Coordinates of N, CA, C and O in Angstrom, one line a residue:
G177 N -3.2 -20.9 -6.2 CA -3.8 -19.6 -5.9 C -2.7 -18.9 -5.3 O -1.0 -19.1 -5.2
L178 N -3.1 -17.0 -5.1 CA -1.4 -16.7 -4.0 C -0.9 -16.7 -3.3 O -0.1 -17.3 -3.0
E179 N -2.2 -18.2 -2.2 CA -0.9 -18.7 -1.5 C 0.1 -20.2 -1.9 O 0.8 -20.0 -1.0
Q180 N -0.3 -20.8 -2.7 CA 0.9 -21.7 -3.0 C 1.4 -20.4 -3.6 O 2.9 -21.3 -3.1
L181 N 1.9 -19.5 -4.2 CA 2.1 -18.1 -5.1 C 3.4 -17.8 -4.2 O 4.3 -17.9 -3.9
M182 N 3.2 -17.9 -2.5 CA 3.7 -17.3 -1.5 C 4.9 -17.9 -0.7 O 5.4 -16.7 -0.2
T183 N 4.5 -19.0 -0.8 CA 5.9 -20.0 -0.5 C 7.2 -19.8 -0.7 O 8.1 -20.3 -0.1
S184 N 7.4 -19.4 -2.1 CA 7.9 -18.9 -3.5 C 9.2 -17.7 -3.2 O 9.2 -17.7 -4.4
M185 N 8.2 -16.7 -2.5 CA 8.6 -15.9 -3.1 C 9.4 -15.5 -2.5 O 9.5 -13.6 -2.2
Y186 N 10.8 -15.5 -1.3 CA 11.2 -15.0 -0.8 C 12.9 -13.7 -1.2 O 12.4 -12.9 -0.8
S187 N 12.6 -14.2 -2.5 CA 13.2 -13.6 -3.8 C 13.2 -12.2 -4.1 O 13.2 -11.7 -5.3
V188 N 11.5 -12.1 -3.6 CA 10.7 -11.2 -5.4 C 10.8 -9.6 -4.6 O 11.2 -9.2 -3.9
V189 N 10.9 -9.0 -5.9 CA 11.4 -7.3 -5.5 C 10.2 -6.8 -6.3 O 10.1 -5.5 -5.3
T190 N 10.1 -7.5 -7.0 CA 8.8 -6.9 -8.0 C 7.3 -7.2 -7.7 O 7.4 -8.1 -8.7
L191 N 6.5 -7.0 -6.8 CA 5.0 -7.8 -6.9 C 4.2 -7.0 -7.8 O 3.7 -5.3 -7.3
D192 N 3.2 -7.5 -8.8 CA 2.3 -6.2 -9.7 C 1.2 -7.2 -9.7 O 1.3 -8.6 -10.5
L193 N -0.3 -7.4 -9.3 CA -1.0 -8.2 -8.8 C -2.4 -6.2 -9.4 O -3.6 -7.0 -9.2
S194 N -2.0 -6.0 -10.3 CA -2.8 -5.0 -11.1 C -3.4 -6.1 -11.4 O -3.8 -6.6 -12.3
E195 N -5.5 -6.2 -10.7 CA -6.8 -6.2 -12.4 C -6.2 -7.8 -11.8 O -7.2 -8.0 -12.0
N196 N -5.9 -7.9 -10.8 CA -6.4 -10.0 -10.6 C -6.1 -10.0 -9.0 O -6.5 -11.3 -8.5
L197 N -6.2 -9.2 -8.1 CA -7.0 -9.6 -7.1 C -8.4 -9.8 -6.5 O -9.7 -8.9 -7.3
S198 N -8.4 -10.8 -6.7 CA -9.8 -11.4 -6.4 C -11.1 -11.1 -5.4 O -12.4 -11.3 -5.3
G199 N -10.9 -10.9 -4.4 CA -11.6 -10.6 -3.6 C -11.1 -10.1 -1.6 O -9.4 -9.8 -2.4
P200 N -12.1 -10.2 -1.1 CA -11.1 -9.5 0.1 C -10.3 -10.9 0.7 O -9.1 -10.7 1.5
N201 N -10.8 -11.9 0.3 CA -9.4 -13.5 0.5 C -8.0 -13.2 0.0 O -6.9 -14.0 1.3
T202 N -8.6 -13.3 -1.3 CA -6.7 -13.1 -1.7 C -6.2 -12.0 -1.0 O -5.4 -12.0 -0.7
M203 N -6.2 -10.6 -0.9 CA -5.9 -9.4 0.2 C -5.6 -10.0 1.0 O -4.2 -9.6 1.7
A204 N -6.5 -10.2 2.4 CA -5.8 -11.6 3.0 C -5.2 -11.7 3.0 O -3.7 -12.2 4.3
R205 N -5.1 -12.8 2.0 CA -3.5 -13.8 1.7 C -2.5 -13.0 2.1 O -1.0 -13.0 2.3
L206 N -2.3 -11.8 0.8 CA -1.7 -10.8 0.6 C -0.9 -10.6 1.5 O 0.2 -10.0 2.5
V207 N -1.7 -9.5 2.9 CA -1.5 -9.7 4.5 C -0.5 -10.4 4.9 O 0.6 -9.8 6.0
T208 N -1.4 -12.1 5.1 CA -0.6 -13.2 5.8 C 0.9 -12.5 5.1 O 2.3 -13.8 5.4
G209 N 0.9 -12.3 4.3 CA 2.0 -12.9 3.4 C 3.7 -12.4 3.8 O 4.3 -12.6 3.7
I210 N 3.0 -11.0 3.5 CA 3.8 -9.7 4.1 C 4.0 -10.2 5.6 O 5.7 -9.8 5.8
Q211 N 3.5 -9.7 6.3 CA 3.3 -10.5 7.7 C 4.2 -11.3 8.1 O 5.2 -11.6 8.9
S212 N 3.8 -12.1 7.4 CA 5.3 -14.0 7.7 C 6.2 -13.8 6.9 O 7.4 -14.5 7.1
G213 N 6.9 -13.1 6.3 CA 8.8 -12.1 6.2 C 8.6 -12.7 4.9 O 9.6 -13.0 4.0
T214 N 7.7 -12.7 3.9 CA 7.7 -13.8 2.6 C 7.9 -13.3 1.7 O 7.8 -13.4 0.7
L215 N 7.7 -11.7 1.9 CA 8.0 -10.6 1.0 C 8.8 -9.2 1.5 O 8.6 -8.1 1.1
G216 N 9.4 -10.3 2.4 CA 10.7 -9.3 3.0 C 11.4 -8.2 2.7 O 12.0 -6.4 2.8
K217 N 11.7 -8.8 1.2 CA 12.5 -8.3 0.1 C 11.8 -6.4 -0.7 O 12.5 -6.5 -2.0
L218 N 10.6 -7.3 -0.1 CA 9.6 -6.3 -2.2 C 10.1 -5.4 -2.1 O 10.0 -4.1 -1.3
E219 N 10.6 -4.3 -3.3 CA 10.6 -3.0 -3.6 C 9.7 -2.4 -4.2 O 9.3 -1.0 -4.2
M220 N 9.2 -3.0 -5.0 CA 7.6 -2.8 -5.4 C 6.5 -3.1 -5.6 O 6.7 -4.9 -6.2
L221 N 5.3 -2.7 -5.1 CA 4.5 -3.6 -5.1 C 3.0 -2.9 -6.4 O 2.4 -1.7 -5.8
D222 N 2.1 -3.7 -6.5 CA 1.7 -2.6 -7.6 C 0.1 -3.3 -7.5 O 0.2 -4.5 -8.3
L223 N -0.6 -2.4 -6.8 CA -1.8 -3.3 -6.6 C -3.7 -2.8 -7.4 O -4.3 -2.1 -7.2
S224 N -3.1 -1.9 -8.3 CA -3.9 -0.9 -9.3 C -5.3 -2.0 -9.5 O -4.9 -3.0 -10.1
N225 N -6.7 -1.0 -9.3 CA -7.8 -1.4 -10.7 C -8.2 -2.5 -9.7 O -8.4 -3.6 -9.9
N226 N -8.1 -2.8 -8.1 CA -8.7 -4.0 -7.4 C -9.2 -3.5 -6.3 O -9.3 -2.4 -5.9
R227 N -10.8 -3.5 -6.0 CA -10.9 -3.8 -4.6 C -10.9 -3.9 -3.3 O -11.3 -4.9 -3.1
I228 N -9.2 -3.1 -3.3 CA -8.9 -3.2 -2.1 C -9.9 -2.5 -0.4 O -10.0 -3.4 0.1
S229 N -9.8 -1.8 -1.2 CA -10.7 -1.1 -0.1 C -10.2 -0.8 1.4 O -9.4 -1.3 1.9
D230 N -10.7 0.9 1.9 CA -10.9 1.0 3.1 C -10.1 -0.5 4.3 O -8.7 0.5 4.9
D231 N -10.8 -0.5 4.7 CA -10.2 -2.3 5.6 C -9.0 -2.9 4.8 O -8.2 -3.4 5.4
G232 N -9.9 -2.4 3.5 CA -7.9 -3.5 3.6 C -6.3 -3.0 3.8 O -5.7 -3.3 3.4
V233 N -7.1 -1.7 2.9 CA -5.6 -1.0 2.6 C -5.1 -0.7 4.0 O -3.9 -0.7 4.4
E234 N -6.7 -0.8 5.2 CA -5.2 -1.0 6.7 C -4.6 -1.0 6.9 O -3.8 -1.3 8.5
H235 N -4.9 -2.7 6.4 CA -4.4 -3.5 6.7 C -3.5 -3.7 6.0 O -2.2 -4.2 6.9
L236 N -2.9 -3.7 5.2 CA -2.7 -3.7 3.9 C -0.7 -2.8 4.4 O 0.2 -2.7 4.5
C237 N -1.5 -1.3 5.0 CA -0.1 -1.1 5.5 C 1.0 -0.4 6.7 O 1.5 -1.0 7.4
E238 N -0.1 -1.9 8.0 CA 0.3 -2.5 9.0 C 1.3 -2.6 8.7 O 2.1 -3.0 9.1
A239 N 0.5 -4.1 7.8 CA 1.2 -5.4 7.4 C 3.0 -4.7 6.6 O 4.4 -5.3 7.1
L240 N 2.7 -3.8 5.4 CA 4.5 -3.2 5.1 C 5.7 -2.7 5.9 O 6.4 -2.5 5.4
A241 N 4.3 -1.8 6.6 CA 5.2 -0.9 7.9 C 6.1 -2.1 9.1 O 7.4 -1.4 8.8
L242 N 5.8 -2.9 9.4 CA 6.0 -4.2 9.6 C 7.8 -4.8 8.9 O 8.0 -5.1 10.0
G243 N 7.3 -5.0 7.3 CA 7.7 -5.9 6.8 C 8.4 -5.8 5.8 O 8.5 -6.9 4.7
C244 N 7.9 -4.8 4.8 CA 8.5 -4.6 3.4 C 9.8 -2.9 3.3 O 9.7 -1.9 3.8
H245 N 10.5 -3.4 4.1 CA 11.2 -2.2 4.3 C 12.1 -1.9 3.7 O 12.9 -0.6 3.4
A246 N 12.6 -2.3 2.8 CA 12.4 -1.9 1.1 C 12.2 -1.2 0.5 O 12.7 -1.1 -0.8
L247 N 10.6 -1.2 0.7 CA 10.1 -0.9 -0.8 C 10.0 0.6 -0.5 O 9.4 1.3 -0.2
H248 N 10.1 0.6 -2.3 CA 10.1 2.3 -2.5 C 8.8 2.2 -3.2 O 9.0 4.2 -4.1
S249 N 8.0 1.3 -4.1 CA 6.6 2.1 -5.1 C 5.8 1.1 -4.6 O 5.5 -0.1 -4.2
L250 N 4.7 2.0 -4.4 CA 3.3 1.8 -4.2 C 2.7 2.1 -4.5 O 2.3 3.6 -4.9
S251 N 1.4 1.1 -6.0 CA 0.9 2.0 -6.5 C -0.7 1.3 -6.1 O -0.5 0.0 -5.9
L252 N -1.4 2.3 -5.9 CA -3.0 1.5 -5.8 C -4.2 2.9 -6.0 O -5.4 3.2 -5.7
L253 N -3.8 2.7 -7.6 CA -5.1 3.0 -8.2 C -6.1 2.1 -8.8 O -6.3 1.1 -9.0
D254 N -7.0 3.6 -8.3 CA -8.3 2.7 -8.5 C -8.6 1.2 -7.6 O -9.4 0.5 -8.2
T255 N -8.6 1.9 -6.3 CA -8.7 0.2 -5.3 C -9.5 0.8 -4.6 O -9.8 0.1 -4.0
H256 N -10.7 1.7 -4.7 CA -12.1 2.1 -4.2 C -11.5 2.2 -2.6 O -12.3 1.7 -1.3
I257 N -10.9 3.3 -2.3 CA -10.3 3.3 -1.5 C -9.9 5.0 -0.3 O -10.4 5.8 -1.8
G258 N -10.4 5.7 0.2 CA -10.0 6.8 1.1 C -11.5 7.2 1.2 O -11.7 9.3 1.3
L259 N -12.5 6.4 1.5 CA -13.7 7.1 2.0 C -14.2 6.8 3.5 O -14.9 7.7 3.9
S260 N -12.9 6.3 4.2 CA -13.2 6.1 5.1 C -11.8 7.2 5.8 O -11.1 7.2 5.0
E261 N -11.6 7.2 7.5 CA -10.5 8.0 7.1 C -9.7 7.5 7.6 O -8.7 8.0 8.4
G262 N -9.6 6.6 7.8 CA -8.9 5.2 9.0 C -8.0 5.0 7.3 O -6.5 4.5 7.3
S263 N -8.5 4.9 6.4 CA -7.6 4.1 5.0 C -6.1 6.1 5.0 O -5.5 5.5 4.9
G264 N -6.7 7.1 5.2 CA -6.2 8.2 5.2 C -5.2 7.8 6.9 O -3.6 8.4 6.8
R265 N -5.8 7.7 7.4 CA -4.4 7.7 8.6 C -3.9 6.3 8.7 O -2.4 6.6 8.6
A266 N -4.3 5.4 8.4 CA -2.4 3.6 7.7 C -1.7 4.7 6.3 O -0.9 3.9 7.4
L267 N -2.3 5.1 5.5 CA -1.0 5.4 4.8 C -0.2 7.1 5.0 O 0.6 7.0 4.9
G268 N -0.5 7.6 6.0 CA -0.6 8.4 6.6 C 0.5 7.7 7.5 O 2.3 8.8 7.7
S269 N 0.1 7.0 8.7 CA 1.5 6.1 9.0 C 2.6 5.5 8.4 O 3.6 5.4 8.8
L270 N 2.2 5.1 7.6 CA 2.5 4.8 6.7 C 4.4 5.3 5.8 O 5.3 5.6 6.2
L271 N 3.2 6.6 5.1 CA 4.7 7.8 4.8 C 5.3 7.9 6.1 O 6.6 8.4 6.3
S272 N 4.3 7.9 7.0 CA 5.5 9.0 8.0 C 7.3 8.0 9.2 O 7.7 8.6 9.8
S273 N 6.8 6.5 7.9 CA 7.5 5.5 9.9 C 8.0 4.9 8.0 O 9.5 4.9 8.8
S274 N 8.1 5.2 6.6 CA 8.6 4.5 6.4 C 10.3 5.8 5.1 O 9.4 7.2 5.2
M275 N 11.4 5.5 6.1 CA 12.4 5.5 4.9 C 12.5 5.8 3.0 O 13.8 6.1 2.9
S276 N 12.0 4.2 3.2 CA 12.5 3.6 1.6 C 11.5 4.2 0.3 O 11.9 4.2 -0.8
L277 N 10.5 4.6 1.0 CA 9.2 5.1 -0.1 C 9.4 6.5 -0.9 O 9.6 7.2 -0.2
E278 N 9.3 5.7 -2.1 CA 9.6 7.3 -3.1 C 8.5 7.6 -4.1 O 7.9 8.7 -3.9
V279 N 7.5 6.5 -3.5 CA 6.6 6.5 -5.3 C 5.6 6.0 -4.6 O 5.1 5.4 -4.1
L280 N 4.2 7.3 -4.6 CA 2.7 6.6 -3.9 C 1.6 7.5 -4.8 O 1.6 8.0 -4.4
C281 N 1.3 6.3 -5.4 CA 0.3 6.7 -6.8 C -0.9 5.8 -5.8 O -1.0 5.5 -5.7
L282 N -2.0 7.1 -5.6 CA -3.4 7.4 -5.3 C -4.6 7.8 -6.2 O -5.9 7.6 -5.6
H283 N -4.5 8.0 -7.3 CA -5.3 8.5 -8.2 C -6.4 7.7 -8.5 O -7.1 6.1 -8.5
W284 N -7.4 8.1 -8.7 CA -8.9 7.5 -9.2 C -9.5 6.6 -8.0 O -10.5 5.6 -8.4
N285 N -9.6 7.2 -6.4 CA -10.4 6.8 -5.7 C -11.2 7.9 -4.7 O -11.2 8.5 -5.4
Y286 N -11.7 7.8 -3.2 CA -11.9 8.8 -3.6 C -12.8 9.0 -2.5 O -12.8 9.5 -1.1
F287 N -10.5 10.0 -1.9 CA -10.0 10.5 -0.4 C -11.3 11.7 -0.7 O -11.5 12.8 -1.5
T288 N -11.6 12.0 0.3 CA -13.0 13.7 1.4 C -11.4 13.9 2.0 O -10.2 14.0 2.3
A289 N -11.6 15.3 2.2 CA -10.9 15.7 3.4 C -10.9 15.9 4.3 O -9.4 15.1 5.0
K290 N -11.2 14.4 4.9 CA -11.0 13.4 5.9 C -10.4 13.3 6.6 O -9.4 12.2 7.2
S291 N -10.2 12.0 4.6 CA -9.5 10.9 4.8 C -8.3 11.6 4.6 O -7.2 11.0 4.3
A292 N -7.9 12.9 3.5 CA -7.1 13.2 2.5 C -6.4 13.9 3.9 O -4.4 14.1 3.7
Y293 N -6.6 14.4 5.3 CA -6.2 15.1 5.9 C -4.7 14.6 7.0 O -4.3 14.8 6.4
P294 N -5.2 13.4 7.4 CA -4.1 11.8 7.5 C -2.9 11.6 6.7 O -1.8 11.2 7.4
L295 N -3.8 11.2 5.7 CA -2.9 10.7 4.4 C -1.6 12.3 4.3 O 0.1 12.0 4.7
L296 N -2.2 13.7 4.6 CA -0.8 14.6 4.6 C -0.2 14.8 5.5 O 0.6 15.1 5.0
R297 N -0.5 14.7 7.0 CA 0.3 14.9 7.3 C 1.2 14.1 7.1 O 2.6 14.4 7.4
G298 N 0.8 12.4 6.8 CA 1.4 11.8 7.0 C 2.8 12.4 5.7 O 4.2 12.1 5.6
V299 N 2.7 13.1 4.6 CA 4.0 13.7 3.6 C 4.4 14.1 4.0 O 6.0 14.3 4.3
H300 N 3.9 15.1 5.3 CA 4.9 16.1 6.2 C 5.6 15.8 6.8 O 6.8 15.9 7.3
E301 N 5.3 14.6 7.3 CA 6.0 13.6 9.3 C 7.3 13.4 7.9 O 8.4 12.9 8.3
N302 N 5.8 12.3 7.0 CA 7.4 11.9 6.2 C 8.9 12.5 5.5 O 10.2 12.7 5.8
G303 N 8.9 14.0 5.3 CA 10.0 15.4 4.7 C 10.2 15.2 5.7 O 11.8 16.1 5.8
S304 N 9.8 15.8 6.6 CA 10.3 16.0 8.1 C 11.3 14.9 8.7 O 12.6 15.3 10.0
N305 N 11.0 13.8 8.6 CA 11.8 13.2 9.0 C 13.0 12.6 7.9 O 13.8 10.7 7.7
L306 N 13.0 13.3 6.9 CA 14.4 12.9 6.1 C 13.8 11.2 5.4 O 14.3 10.8 4.8
G307 N 12.7 11.7 5.1 CA 12.2 10.2 4.2 C 12.6 10.2 2.5 O 13.4 11.7 2.2
K308 N 12.3 9.8 1.4 CA 12.5 9.6 1.0 C 11.0 9.7 -0.4 O 11.5 9.9 -1.7
L309 N 9.9 10.1 0.1 CA 8.8 10.2 -0.9 C 9.7 11.5 -2.0 O 9.8 12.6 -1.5
A310 N 9.2 10.8 -2.9 CA 9.2 12.6 -4.0 C 8.6 12.6 -4.7 O 8.5 13.3 -5.6
R311 N 7.2 11.3 -5.4 CA 6.7 11.8 -6.3 C 4.7 10.4 -5.0 O 4.5 9.8 -4.7
L312 N 4.2 12.2 -5.3 CA 3.1 11.7 -4.9 C 1.5 11.8 -5.5 O 1.3 12.9 -6.2
D313 N 0.7 10.9 -6.4 CA 0.5 10.6 -7.3 C -1.2 10.8 -6.7 O -1.5 8.8 -6.5
L314 N -2.0 11.8 -6.2 CA -3.4 12.0 -5.8 C -4.4 12.1 -6.9 O -5.3 11.6 -7.1

């Protein structure tokens, strides 16, 4: 599975796991792999069409902020996020601290005013901090 694959992914720059995560355990393994530095060269991550959930995206964003400084594209289309304020806060925090992220795809999710506000604050901070975000797909 993913755990065995992670041991050989030190040079991976593009990882497309869309429609492939089988549940929270798989997401936890991915986050652990990011935190361990295994995916430190990652430039593009696609987790679209997976049931990541708000808790999952919070852990993912925290790991990406610490371990994937070259990430320039993150796709989280239809991942069942946005129901809680925590998901927007996590994504906003990632945006405000990331100087390399250029593309963030989030459409087909469940963002509300409460969860979108901290996300959009992060978009603003990214621009204020001279970040590279050029495409935001809500």
